[in-house]
Amino acid sequence: MNIPAQAPLHLLHTAAVGTLATHARQPEGFPYPSVLPFAPDEQHRPTILVSRLAEHTHNLHADPRAGFLVVDAPDGDVLNGQRVTLLGTFEPVDPAPELVARYLRYHPDAERYLVLGDFTFWTMKLDRLRYIGGFGAMGWLGGDELDPLPVLEHDEEDALIGEFADAVSDACGYRLIGVDRYGVDLRQNGLRKRFAFESAKLDMETLRAALEDCIRRRAN
């Protein structure tokens, strides 16, 4: 069944935690699942912050192939909720200032782990994904089908957040933590909300208009 790529994309921006399935070293080859917080990067790929001592980190060094499950079932009914299983490889990434700043917007409590010097960032390179949006709504997508549009650059996202953060907070009490061409990410008291645009926004002018619409709707 064909599924719209925006459905799993929005889900990756809605959930705050996922289940990482690596390949165990002992006993060799068995799936080794771990629950981890994550943040979507500018290409909507999961970025995780893991300890060098963690078993799943050792597993990734031995075999970077992994699965990553993300679920959104706020009423507890997982069979009718949304979920997406990502297949791909995790790669360690340098803690560039823009990456760290973005991750901390999504998970501000992670700053205490960064100061330890033992934690590293990894980002998933997507191969395929399977999305299930409820009974009868499911399908596969290639990793490159998730978002065919040019990414919104860090400086553009930062400019939009700087311009609209106060207005969003005043309108609804949420903190604006992320902007992309398909929607905005909001956070309040540790809970994440996704405001999806009606259509993709291809330039800064239409993104600003979409953010103004978000503010109007949240204010009402």
CSV table of C-alpha atoms in Angstrom, one decimal:
chain,number,residue,atom,x,y,z
A,1,MET,CA,0.0,0.0,0.0
A,2,ASN,CA,1.3,3.4,-0.9
A,3,ILE,CA,1.8,5.8,2.1
A,4,PRO,CA,2.5,9.5,2.1
A,5,ALA,CA,6.1,10.1,3.1
A,6,GLN,CA,5.0,12.9,5.4
A,7,ALA,CA,3.3,10.5,7.7
A,8,PRO,CA,6.5,8.8,9.0
A,9,LEU,CA,8.3,12.1,8.8
A,10,HIS,CA,5.9,13.8,11.2
A,11,LEU,CA,6.0,10.8,13.5
A,12,LEU,CA,9.8,11.1,13.8
A,13,HIS,CA,9.2,14.7,14.9
A,14,THR,CA,6.4,13.7,17.4
A,15,ALA,CA,8.1,11.0,19.4
A,16,ALA,CA,10.9,11.7,21.9
A,17,VAL,CA,12.1,8.1,22.4
A,18,GLY,CA,12.7,5.1,20.2
A,19,THR,CA,13.9,1.5,20.5
A,20,LEU,CA,17.3,0.8,19.0
A,21,ALA,CA,17.9,-2.8,17.9
A,22,THR,CA,21.6,-3.6,17.5
A,23,HIS,CA,23.3,-6.9,16.8
A,24,ALA,CA,24.5,-8.5,20.1
A,25,ARG,CA,28.1,-9.6,20.4
A,26,GLN,CA,27.4,-12.1,23.1
A,27,PRO,CA,25.5,-14.2,22.2
A,28,GLU,CA,26.5,-13.2,18.7
A,29,GLY,CA,23.9,-12.1,16.2
A,30,PHE,CA,20.9,-11.9,18.5
A,31,PRO,CA,18.8,-8.7,18.4
A,32,TYR,CA,19.6,-6.4,21.3
A,33,PRO,CA,16.9,-3.7,21.9
A,34,SER,CA,17.5,-0.6,23.9
A,35,VAL,CA,15.2,2.4,24.6
A,36,LEU,CA,16.8,5.7,23.9
A,37,PRO,CA,15.9,9.4,23.5
A,38,PHE,CA,16.5,10.8,20.1
A,39,ALA,CA,16.2,14.0,18.1
A,40,PRO,CA,15.5,14.3,14.3
A,41,ASP,CA,18.3,15.9,12.4
A,42,GLU,CA,17.8,18.4,9.5
A,43,GLN,CA,17.1,15.3,7.3
A,44,HIS,CA,14.7,13.9,9.8
A,45,ARG,CA,17.1,11.0,10.7
A,46,PRO,CA,17.3,9.9,14.3
A,47,THR,CA,20.3,11.3,16.2
A,48,ILE,CA,21.2,9.6,19.5
A,49,LEU,CA,23.6,10.4,22.3
A,50,VAL,CA,25.1,7.3,23.8
A,51,SER,CA,27.7,6.4,26.4
A,52,ARG,CA,30.9,4.8,25.1
A,53,LEU,CA,30.5,2.2,27.8
A,54,ALA,CA,26.9,1.2,26.8
A,55,GLU,CA,26.4,-2.3,25.3
A,56,HIS,CA,24.5,-0.9,22.3
A,57,THR,CA,27.5,1.4,21.6
A,58,HIS,CA,29.9,-1.6,21.6
A,59,ASN,CA,27.4,-3.4,19.3
A,60,LEU,CA,27.3,-0.5,16.9
A,61,HIS,CA,31.1,-0.4,16.7
A,62,ALA,CA,31.1,-4.1,15.8
A,63,ASP,CA,28.2,-3.9,13.3
A,64,PRO,CA,26.6,-0.5,12.6
A,65,ARG,CA,23.5,-2.0,11.0
A,66,ALA,CA,20.5,-1.5,13.2
A,67,GLY,CA,16.7,-1.1,13.4
A,68,PHE,CA,15.0,1.8,15.1
A,69,LEU,CA,11.4,1.7,16.2
A,70,VAL,CA,9.3,4.8,16.9
A,71,VAL,CA,5.8,4.6,18.3
A,72,ASP,CA,3.1,7.1,19.0
A,73,ALA,CA,0.1,5.6,20.8
A,74,PRO,CA,-0.9,8.2,23.4
A,75,ASP,CA,-4.0,6.2,24.5
A,76,GLY,CA,-1.9,3.0,24.9
A,77,ASP,CA,-3.4,1.2,21.9
A,78,VAL,CA,-0.3,0.4,20.0
A,79,LEU,CA,-2.1,-1.6,17.3
A,80,ASN,CA,-4.1,1.4,16.3
A,81,GLY,CA,-1.4,3.9,16.9
A,82,GLN,CA,1.3,5.1,14.5
A,83,ARG,CA,4.7,3.3,14.3
A,84,VAL,CA,7.6,3.3,12.0
A,85,THR,CA,10.5,0.8,11.8
A,86,LEU,CA,13.7,2.3,10.3
A,87,LEU,CA,16.4,0.1,8.9
A,88,GLY,CA,19.9,1.4,8.2
A,89,THR,CA,23.3,2.0,9.7
A,90,PHE,CA,24.4,4.3,12.5
A,91,GLU,CA,27.4,6.5,12.1
A,92,PRO,CA,29.3,8.5,14.7
A,93,VAL,CA,29.1,12.2,14.1
A,94,ASP,CA,31.3,15.1,15.3
A,95,PRO,CA,29.7,17.2,18.0
A,96,ALA,CA,29.5,20.3,15.8
A,97,PRO,CA,28.0,23.4,17.7
A,98,GLU,CA,24.9,23.4,15.5
A,99,LEU,CA,24.3,19.6,16.1
A,100,VAL,CA,24.7,20.0,19.9
A,101,ALA,CA,22.5,23.1,20.0
A,102,ARG,CA,19.7,21.3,18.1
A,103,TYR,CA,19.9,18.2,20.2
A,104,LEU,CA,19.7,20.2,23.4
A,105,ARG,CA,16.7,22.1,22.2
A,106,TYR,CA,14.9,18.7,22.0
A,107,HIS,CA,16.5,17.2,25.1
A,108,PRO,CA,17.8,20.0,27.4
A,109,ASP,CA,18.5,17.5,30.2
A,110,ALA,CA,21.2,15.8,28.0
A,111,GLU,CA,23.6,18.6,28.9
A,112,ARG,CA,24.5,16.8,32.1
A,113,TYR,CA,25.7,13.9,30.0
A,114,LEU,CA,27.8,16.0,27.6
A,115,VAL,CA,29.9,17.5,30.4
A,116,LEU,CA,31.0,14.0,31.3
A,117,GLY,CA,32.9,13.6,28.1
A,118,ASP,CA,31.9,10.0,27.8
A,119,PHE,CA,29.0,10.4,25.4
A,120,THR,CA,29.0,10.5,21.6
A,121,PHE,CA,26.5,11.4,18.9
A,122,TRP,CA,25.4,8.9,16.3
A,123,THR,CA,23.1,9.5,13.3
A,124,MET,CA,21.2,6.8,11.4
A,125,LYS,CA,21.7,6.6,7.6
A,126,LEU,CA,18.3,5.3,6.4
A,127,ASP,CA,18.1,2.4,4.0
A,128,ARG,CA,14.4,1.5,4.2
A,129,LEU,CA,11.5,2.1,6.5
A,130,ARG,CA,8.1,0.5,7.2
A,131,TYR,CA,5.3,2.8,8.4
A,132,ILE,CA,2.1,1.5,10.0
A,133,GLY,CA,-0.6,4.2,10.6
A,134,GLY,CA,-3.2,1.8,12.1
A,135,PHE,CA,-5.2,-1.1,10.8
A,136,GLY,CA,-4.8,-1.4,7.0
A,137,ALA,CA,-2.6,1.6,6.6
A,138,MET,CA,1.0,0.5,6.1
A,139,GLY,CA,3.8,0.4,3.6
A,140,TRP,CA,7.5,0.5,2.8
A,141,LEU,CA,9.5,3.5,1.7
A,142,GLY,CA,13.1,3.9,0.6
A,143,GLY,CA,15.3,6.0,2.8
A,144,ASP,CA,15.6,8.6,0.1
A,145,GLU,CA,11.8,8.9,-0.3
A,146,LEU,CA,11.4,10.3,3.2
A,147,ASP,CA,12.2,13.8,2.1
A,148,PRO,CA,13.2,14.6,-1.5
A,149,LEU,CA,13.4,18.4,-0.9
A,150,PRO,CA,16.5,20.3,-0.1
A,151,VAL,CA,17.2,20.5,3.6
A,152,LEU,CA,16.5,23.7,5.5
A,153,GLU,CA,20.0,24.9,6.5
A,154,HIS,CA,21.0,25.4,10.2
A,155,ASP,CA,21.3,29.1,9.8
A,156,GLU,CA,17.9,29.4,8.2
A,157,GLU,CA,16.3,27.3,11.0
A,158,ASP,CA,18.1,29.3,13.7
A,159,ALA,CA,16.9,32.6,12.1
A,160,LEU,CA,13.2,31.4,12.1
A,161,ILE,CA,13.5,30.2,15.7
A,162,GLY,CA,15.0,33.4,16.8
A,163,GLU,CA,12.3,35.4,15.0
A,164,PHE,CA,9.3,33.4,16.2
A,165,ALA,CA,10.2,31.8,19.5
A,166,ASP,CA,8.8,34.6,21.7
A,167,ALA,CA,5.6,34.8,19.7
A,168,VAL,CA,5.0,31.1,19.9
A,169,SER,CA,5.7,31.1,23.7
A,170,ASP,CA,3.3,34.0,24.2
A,171,ALA,CA,0.6,32.4,22.1
A,172,CYS,CA,0.5,28.9,23.6
A,173,GLY,CA,3.2,28.5,26.2
A,174,TYR,CA,5.2,26.1,24.1
A,175,ARG,CA,8.9,26.4,23.2
A,176,LEU,CA,9.7,26.4,19.5
A,177,ILE,CA,12.5,23.8,19.2
A,178,GLY,CA,12.6,22.9,15.5
A,179,VAL,CA,11.5,24.1,12.0
A,180,ASP,CA,11.6,22.2,8.7
A,181,ARG,CA,9.8,22.4,5.4
A,182,TYR,CA,6.9,20.3,6.6
A,183,GLY,CA,6.2,21.6,10.1
A,184,VAL,CA,7.4,22.9,13.4
A,185,ASP,CA,8.3,21.1,16.7
A,186,LEU,CA,7.2,22.4,20.0
A,187,ARG,CA,8.0,21.4,23.6
A,188,GLN,CA,6.3,22.1,26.9
A,189,ASN,CA,7.1,20.4,30.3
A,190,GLY,CA,9.0,17.6,28.5
A,191,LEU,CA,6.1,16.9,26.1
A,192,ARG,CA,6.6,17.3,22.3
A,193,LYS,CA,4.0,18.6,19.9
A,194,ARG,CA,4.2,18.6,16.1
A,195,PHE,CA,2.4,21.3,14.1
A,196,ALA,CA,2.3,20.0,10.5
A,197,PHE,CA,1.9,22.4,7.6
A,198,GLU,CA,-0.8,21.8,5.0
A,199,SER,CA,1.9,21.6,2.3
A,200,ALA,CA,5.7,21.7,2.1
A,201,LYS,CA,7.2,25.2,2.3
A,202,LEU,CA,10.0,25.8,-0.2
A,203,ASP,CA,11.3,29.2,0.8
A,204,MET,CA,11.7,31.4,3.8
A,205,GLU,CA,8.8,33.6,2.9
A,206,THR,CA,6.3,30.7,2.9
A,207,LEU,CA,7.9,29.3,6.1
A,208,ARG,CA,7.4,32.6,7.8
A,209,ALA,CA,3.7,32.7,6.7
A,210,ALA,CA,3.3,29.1,8.0
A,211,LEU,CA,4.8,30.0,11.4
A,212,GLU,CA,2.4,33.0,11.6
A,213,ASP,CA,-0.5,30.6,10.9
A,214,CYS,CA,0.8,28.3,13.6
A,215,ILE,CA,0.8,31.1,16.1
A,216,ARG,CA,-2.7,32.2,15.2
A,217,ARG,CA,-4.1,28.7,15.6
A,218,ARG,CA,-2.3,28.0,18.8
A,219,ALA,CA,-3.4,31.4,20.2
A,220,ASN,CA,-7.0,30.4,19.5
